[in-house]
Short mmCIF file of C-alpha atoms in Angstrom, two decimals:
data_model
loop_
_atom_site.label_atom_id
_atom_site.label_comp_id
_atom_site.label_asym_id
_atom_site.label_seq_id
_atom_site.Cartn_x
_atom_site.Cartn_y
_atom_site.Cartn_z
CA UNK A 22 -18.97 11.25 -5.76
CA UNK A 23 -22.46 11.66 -4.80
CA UNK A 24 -23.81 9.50 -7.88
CA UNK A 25 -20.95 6.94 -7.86
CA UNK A 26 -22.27 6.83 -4.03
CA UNK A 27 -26.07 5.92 -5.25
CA UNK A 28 -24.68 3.09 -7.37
CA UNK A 29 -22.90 1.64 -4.86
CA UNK A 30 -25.61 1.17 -2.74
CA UNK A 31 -28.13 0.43 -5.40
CA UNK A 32 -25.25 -1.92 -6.62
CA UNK A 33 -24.69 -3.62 -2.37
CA UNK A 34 -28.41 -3.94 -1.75
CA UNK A 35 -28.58 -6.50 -5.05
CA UNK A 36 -25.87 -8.35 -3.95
CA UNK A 37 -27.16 -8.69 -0.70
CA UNK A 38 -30.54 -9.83 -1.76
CA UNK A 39 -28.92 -12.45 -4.18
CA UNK A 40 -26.28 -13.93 -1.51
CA UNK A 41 -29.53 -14.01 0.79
CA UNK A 42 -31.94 -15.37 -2.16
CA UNK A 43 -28.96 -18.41 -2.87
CA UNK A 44 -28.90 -18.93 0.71
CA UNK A 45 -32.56 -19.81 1.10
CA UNK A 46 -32.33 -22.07 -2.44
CA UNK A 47 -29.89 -23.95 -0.78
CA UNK A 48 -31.76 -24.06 2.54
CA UNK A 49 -35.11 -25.38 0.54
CA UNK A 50 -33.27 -27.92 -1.39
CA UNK A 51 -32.07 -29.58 1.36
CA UNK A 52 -35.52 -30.24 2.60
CA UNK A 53 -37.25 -30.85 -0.50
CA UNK A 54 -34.28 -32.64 -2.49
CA UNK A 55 -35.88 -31.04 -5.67
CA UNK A 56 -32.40 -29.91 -7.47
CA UNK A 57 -28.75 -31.97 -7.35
CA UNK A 58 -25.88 -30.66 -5.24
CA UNK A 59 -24.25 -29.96 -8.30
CA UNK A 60 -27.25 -27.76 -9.92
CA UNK A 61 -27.23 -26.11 -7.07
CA UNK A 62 -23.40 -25.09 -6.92
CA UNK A 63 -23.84 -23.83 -10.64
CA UNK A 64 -26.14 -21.44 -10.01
CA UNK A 65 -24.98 -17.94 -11.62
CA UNK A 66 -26.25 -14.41 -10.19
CA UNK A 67 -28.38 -14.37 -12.79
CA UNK A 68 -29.77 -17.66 -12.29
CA UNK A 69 -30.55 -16.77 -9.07
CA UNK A 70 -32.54 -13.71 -9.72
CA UNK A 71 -34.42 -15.74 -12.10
CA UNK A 72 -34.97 -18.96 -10.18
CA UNK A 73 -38.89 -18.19 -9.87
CA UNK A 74 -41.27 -15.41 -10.92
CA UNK A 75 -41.90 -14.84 -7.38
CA UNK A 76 -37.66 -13.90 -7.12
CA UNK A 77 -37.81 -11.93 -9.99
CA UNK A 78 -40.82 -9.90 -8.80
CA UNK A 79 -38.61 -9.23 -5.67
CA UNK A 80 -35.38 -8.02 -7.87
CA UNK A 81 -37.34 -5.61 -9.59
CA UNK A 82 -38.62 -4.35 -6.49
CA UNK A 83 -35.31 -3.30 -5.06
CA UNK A 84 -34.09 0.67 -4.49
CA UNK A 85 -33.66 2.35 -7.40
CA UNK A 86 -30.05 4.62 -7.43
CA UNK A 87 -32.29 7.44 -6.81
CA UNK A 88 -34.58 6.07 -4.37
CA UNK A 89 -31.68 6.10 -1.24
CA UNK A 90 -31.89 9.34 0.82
CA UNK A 91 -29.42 12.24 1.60
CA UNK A 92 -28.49 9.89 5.17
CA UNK A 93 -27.58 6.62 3.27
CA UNK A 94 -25.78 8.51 0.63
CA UNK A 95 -23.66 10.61 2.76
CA UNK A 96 -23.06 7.56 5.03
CA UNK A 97 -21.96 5.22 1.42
CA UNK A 98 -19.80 8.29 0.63
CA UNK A 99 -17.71 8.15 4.14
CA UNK A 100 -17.45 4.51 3.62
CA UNK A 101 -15.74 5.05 0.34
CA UNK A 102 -13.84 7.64 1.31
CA UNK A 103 -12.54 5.39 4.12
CA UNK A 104 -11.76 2.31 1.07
CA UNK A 105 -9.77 5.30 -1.09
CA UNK A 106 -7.62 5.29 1.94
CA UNK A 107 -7.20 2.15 2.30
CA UNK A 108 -7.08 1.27 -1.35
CA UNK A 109 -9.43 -0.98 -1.54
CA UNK A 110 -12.87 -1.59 -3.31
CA UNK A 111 -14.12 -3.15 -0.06
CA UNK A 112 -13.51 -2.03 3.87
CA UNK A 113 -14.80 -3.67 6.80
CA UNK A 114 -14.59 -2.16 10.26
CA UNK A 115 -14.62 -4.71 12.90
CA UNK A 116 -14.39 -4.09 16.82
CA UNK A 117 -11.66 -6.44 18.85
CA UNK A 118 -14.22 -8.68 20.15
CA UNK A 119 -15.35 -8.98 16.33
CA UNK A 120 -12.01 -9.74 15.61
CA UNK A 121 -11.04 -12.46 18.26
CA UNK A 122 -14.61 -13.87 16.83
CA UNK A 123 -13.78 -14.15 13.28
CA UNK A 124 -10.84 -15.92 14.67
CA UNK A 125 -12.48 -18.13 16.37
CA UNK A 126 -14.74 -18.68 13.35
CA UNK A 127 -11.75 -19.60 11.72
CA UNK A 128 -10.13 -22.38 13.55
CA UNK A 129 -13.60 -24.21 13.68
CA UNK A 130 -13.23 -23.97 10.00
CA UNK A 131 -9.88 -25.44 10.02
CA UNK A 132 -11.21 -28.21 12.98
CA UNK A 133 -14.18 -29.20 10.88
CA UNK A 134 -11.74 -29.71 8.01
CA UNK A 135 -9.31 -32.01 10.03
CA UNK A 136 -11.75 -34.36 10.86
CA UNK A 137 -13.53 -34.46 7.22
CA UNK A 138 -9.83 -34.93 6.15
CA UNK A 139 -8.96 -38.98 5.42
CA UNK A 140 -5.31 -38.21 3.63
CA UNK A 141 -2.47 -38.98 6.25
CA UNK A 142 -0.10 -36.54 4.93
CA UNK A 143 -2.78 -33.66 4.59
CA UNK A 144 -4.05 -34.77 7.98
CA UNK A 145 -0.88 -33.80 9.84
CA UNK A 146 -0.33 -31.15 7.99
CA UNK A 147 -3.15 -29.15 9.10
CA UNK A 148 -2.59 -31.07 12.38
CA UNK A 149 0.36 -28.77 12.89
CA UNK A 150 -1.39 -25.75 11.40
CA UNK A 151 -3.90 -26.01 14.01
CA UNK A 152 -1.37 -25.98 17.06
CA UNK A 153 0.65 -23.20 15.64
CA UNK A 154 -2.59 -21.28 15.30
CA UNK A 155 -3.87 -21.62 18.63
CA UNK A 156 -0.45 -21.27 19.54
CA UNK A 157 -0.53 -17.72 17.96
CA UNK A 158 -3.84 -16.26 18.67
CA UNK A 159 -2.18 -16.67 22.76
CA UNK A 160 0.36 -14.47 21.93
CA UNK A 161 -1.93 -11.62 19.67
CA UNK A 162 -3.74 -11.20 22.70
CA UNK A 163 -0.82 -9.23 24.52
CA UNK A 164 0.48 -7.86 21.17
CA UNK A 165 -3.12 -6.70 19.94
CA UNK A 166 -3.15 -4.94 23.29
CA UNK A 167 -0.01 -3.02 22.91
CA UNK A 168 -0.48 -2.47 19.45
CA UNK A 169 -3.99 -0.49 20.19
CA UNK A 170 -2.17 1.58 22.81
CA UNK A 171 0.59 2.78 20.24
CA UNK A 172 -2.22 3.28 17.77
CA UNK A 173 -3.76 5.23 20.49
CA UNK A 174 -1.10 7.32 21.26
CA UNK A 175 0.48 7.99 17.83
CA UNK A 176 -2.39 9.94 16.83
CA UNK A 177 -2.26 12.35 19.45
CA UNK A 178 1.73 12.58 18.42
CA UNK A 179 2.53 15.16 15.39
CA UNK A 180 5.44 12.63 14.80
CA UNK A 181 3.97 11.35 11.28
CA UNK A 182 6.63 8.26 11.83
CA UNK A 183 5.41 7.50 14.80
CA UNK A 184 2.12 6.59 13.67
CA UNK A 185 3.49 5.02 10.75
CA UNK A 186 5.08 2.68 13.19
CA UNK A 187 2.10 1.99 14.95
CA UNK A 188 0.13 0.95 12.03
CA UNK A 189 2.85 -1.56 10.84
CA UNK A 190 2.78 -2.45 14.11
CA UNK A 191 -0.89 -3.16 14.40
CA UNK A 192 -0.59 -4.93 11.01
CA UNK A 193 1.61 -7.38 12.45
CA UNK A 194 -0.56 -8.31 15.23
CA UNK A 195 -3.36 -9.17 12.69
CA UNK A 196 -5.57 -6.16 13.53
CA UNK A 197 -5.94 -6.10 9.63
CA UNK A 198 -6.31 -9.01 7.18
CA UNK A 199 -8.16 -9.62 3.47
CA UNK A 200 -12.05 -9.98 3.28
CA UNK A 201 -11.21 -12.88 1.28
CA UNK A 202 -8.77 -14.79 4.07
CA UNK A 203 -9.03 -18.68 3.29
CA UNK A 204 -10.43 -20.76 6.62
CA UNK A 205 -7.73 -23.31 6.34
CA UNK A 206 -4.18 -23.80 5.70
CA UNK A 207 -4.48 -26.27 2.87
CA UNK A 208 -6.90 -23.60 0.82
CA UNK A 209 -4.41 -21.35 2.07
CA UNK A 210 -1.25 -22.82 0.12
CA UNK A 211 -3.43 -22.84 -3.06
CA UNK A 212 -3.83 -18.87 -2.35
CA UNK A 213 -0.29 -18.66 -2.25
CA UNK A 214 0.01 -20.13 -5.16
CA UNK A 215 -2.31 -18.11 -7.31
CA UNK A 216 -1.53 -15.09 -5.76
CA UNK A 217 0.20 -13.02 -8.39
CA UNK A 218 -2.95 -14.31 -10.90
CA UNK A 219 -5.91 -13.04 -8.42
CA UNK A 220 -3.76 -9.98 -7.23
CA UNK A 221 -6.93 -8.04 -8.85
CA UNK A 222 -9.40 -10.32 -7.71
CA UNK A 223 -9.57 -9.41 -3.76
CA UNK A 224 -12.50 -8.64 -2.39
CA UNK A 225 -11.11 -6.22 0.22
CA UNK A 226 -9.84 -5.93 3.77
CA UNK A 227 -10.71 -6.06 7.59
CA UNK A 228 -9.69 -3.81 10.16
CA UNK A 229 -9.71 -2.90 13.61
CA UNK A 230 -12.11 0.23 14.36
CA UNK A 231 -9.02 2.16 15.91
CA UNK A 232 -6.46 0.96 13.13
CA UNK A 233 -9.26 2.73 10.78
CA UNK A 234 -8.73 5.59 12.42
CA UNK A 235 -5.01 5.74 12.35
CA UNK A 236 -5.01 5.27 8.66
CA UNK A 237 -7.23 8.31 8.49
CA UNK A 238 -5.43 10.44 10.78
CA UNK A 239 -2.10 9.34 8.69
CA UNK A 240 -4.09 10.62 5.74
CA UNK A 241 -5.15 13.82 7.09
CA UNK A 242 -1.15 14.34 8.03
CA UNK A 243 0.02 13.87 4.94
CA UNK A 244 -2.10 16.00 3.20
CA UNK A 245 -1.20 18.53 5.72
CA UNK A 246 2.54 17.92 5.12
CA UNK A 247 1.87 18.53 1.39
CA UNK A 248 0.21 21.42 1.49
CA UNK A 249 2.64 22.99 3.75
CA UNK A 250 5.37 21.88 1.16
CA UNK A 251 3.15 23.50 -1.49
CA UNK A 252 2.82 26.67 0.37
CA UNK A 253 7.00 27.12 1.11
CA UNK A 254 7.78 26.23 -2.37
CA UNK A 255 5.27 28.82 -3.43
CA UNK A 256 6.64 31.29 -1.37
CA UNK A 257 10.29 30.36 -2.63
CA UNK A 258 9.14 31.09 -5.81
CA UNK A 259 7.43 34.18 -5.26
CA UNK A 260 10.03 35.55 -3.93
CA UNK A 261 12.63 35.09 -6.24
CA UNK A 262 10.47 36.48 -8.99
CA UNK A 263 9.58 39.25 -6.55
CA UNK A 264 8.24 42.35 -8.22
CA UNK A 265 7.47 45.56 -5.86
CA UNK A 266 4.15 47.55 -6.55
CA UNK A 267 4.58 49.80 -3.83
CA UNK A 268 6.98 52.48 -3.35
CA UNK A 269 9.79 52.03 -0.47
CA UNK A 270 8.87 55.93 0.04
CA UNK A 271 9.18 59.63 -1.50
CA UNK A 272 10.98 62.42 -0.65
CA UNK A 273 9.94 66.11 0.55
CA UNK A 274 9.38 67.06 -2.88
CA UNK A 275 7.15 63.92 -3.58
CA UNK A 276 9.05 62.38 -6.03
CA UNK A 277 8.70 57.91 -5.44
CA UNK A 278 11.65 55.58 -5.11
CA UNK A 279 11.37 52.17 -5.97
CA UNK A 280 13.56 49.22 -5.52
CA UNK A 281 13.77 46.33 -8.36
CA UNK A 282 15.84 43.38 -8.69
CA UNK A 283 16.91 40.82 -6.73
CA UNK A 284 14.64 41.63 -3.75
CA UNK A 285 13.50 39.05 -1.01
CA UNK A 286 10.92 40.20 2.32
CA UNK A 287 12.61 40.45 5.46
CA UNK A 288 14.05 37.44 7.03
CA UNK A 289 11.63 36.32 10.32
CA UNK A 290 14.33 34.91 11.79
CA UNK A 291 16.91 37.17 11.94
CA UNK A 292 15.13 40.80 10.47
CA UNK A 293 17.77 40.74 7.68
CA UNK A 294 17.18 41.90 4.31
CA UNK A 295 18.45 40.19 1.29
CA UNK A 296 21.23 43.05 0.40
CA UNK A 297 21.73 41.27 -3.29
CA UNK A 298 22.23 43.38 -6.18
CA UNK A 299 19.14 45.53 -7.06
CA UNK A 300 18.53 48.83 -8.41
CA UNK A 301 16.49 52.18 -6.79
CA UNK A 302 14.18 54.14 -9.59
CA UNK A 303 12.92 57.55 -8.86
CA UNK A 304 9.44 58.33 -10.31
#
């Protein structure tokens, strides 16, 4: 885990510098008018890290996958601990006020595309999309409340269905989406559409701080619940293979007795011995 943890950071911290590198192409472009719109849009990861010498320089530069210490490894390893839970290749924790941002975020996305939009039909389409969204993110206030409550209170519940509950709960109020959520409705139907062909394709998923830690606490249970499954169904095995080593006693002239056969410990609930058919041997 520890190296698959070095080359995901080594891995993050070059996909960081080329979204950042592509963002300040784009920035210089606009100013100097150097490259087409449509050059510019082509660009591949690798064309990025080789856009100048000065760029490449700068790639080769970056950590190596032994270069991160024992703090950002250990930290990278939670994190993907956290993204097996959630089965994803990609987790974000966000706070509420993060959340009600992002939201935010998105219906300027959706405004700025209404009034770029000249089709009539498309027009009123997202028209209505935008009303029912507002419309929506009124009533996830209250709900996103509540939800974070249950959430809350389900994991200091041993009820394991009770904080299954609360997660599809929190699910519903949109305390959870994809990484890869489209900004508008009309990019939104074409994600519907192609759905089943990018079902691999998903960058990952958001999620509420405290819905993070429900999923983890669910995790923990289950495990829990398994191993105490394991444990009775190794007992129930042992004991009906049950072979004595010891003696049940001797007699005054030191002779042993033992008892074979169908032989179970004493019942804890009731002190009663299995009295099945077994057989006493005298050493």
């Amino acid at each position: 885990l520890e190296k698959a943890a070095r080359e995901r950071l080594a891995r993050d911290a070059r996909a960081a510098f080329v979204a950042k590198r592509r963002e300040q192409i784009m920035l210089d472009n606009e100013e100097t008018r150097e490259y087409t719109p449509e050059f510019i849009a082509g660009l591949t990861d690798d064309d990025v890290v080789e856009f100048d010498d000065e760029t490449i320089k700068a790639y080769e530069s970056l950590p190596s996958v032994e270069s991160f210490n024992k703090a950002e490894v250990t930290a990278m390893r939670v994190q993907m601990e956290e993204e097996s839970v959630f089965e994803t290749s990609q987790l974000q924790v966000l706070t509420l006020d993060e959340i009600r941002a992002r939201d935010e975020k998105e219906l300027r996305a959706m405004e700025d595309t209404l009034a770029s939009l000249s089709d009539d039909e498309n027009h009123e389409r997202l028209q209505r999309d935008i009303f029912n969204f507002k419309d929506e993110l009124k009533s996830l206030v209250t709900r996103r409340s509540t939800a974070i409550l249950e959430l809350q209170e389900a994991m200091e519940s041993p009820s394991l269905q009770t904080l299954n509950d609360a997660i599809v709960n929190a699910q519903n109020a949109k305390l959870m989406g994809p990484l890869d959520a489209s900004s508008s409705s009309l990019e939104q139907q074409k994600d519907d559409d192609d759905e089943d062909d990018n079902e691999e394709e998903k960058d990952g998923v958001w999620a509420l701080d405290t819905l993070r830690d429900a999923y983890l606490e669910r995790h923990a249970a289950m495990k829990r619940q398994a191993r105490s499954k394991a444990k009775k169904d190794l007992v129930s095995k042992r004991n009906k293979a049950f072979v004595r080593t010891e003696p049940v006693g001797q007699d005054r002239y030191g002779n042993h007795y033992w008892r074979f056969g169908n032989w179970n410990e004493t019942n804890d609930d009731d002190d009663v011995t299995n009295e099945d058919t077994s057989r006493i041997w005298c050493e």
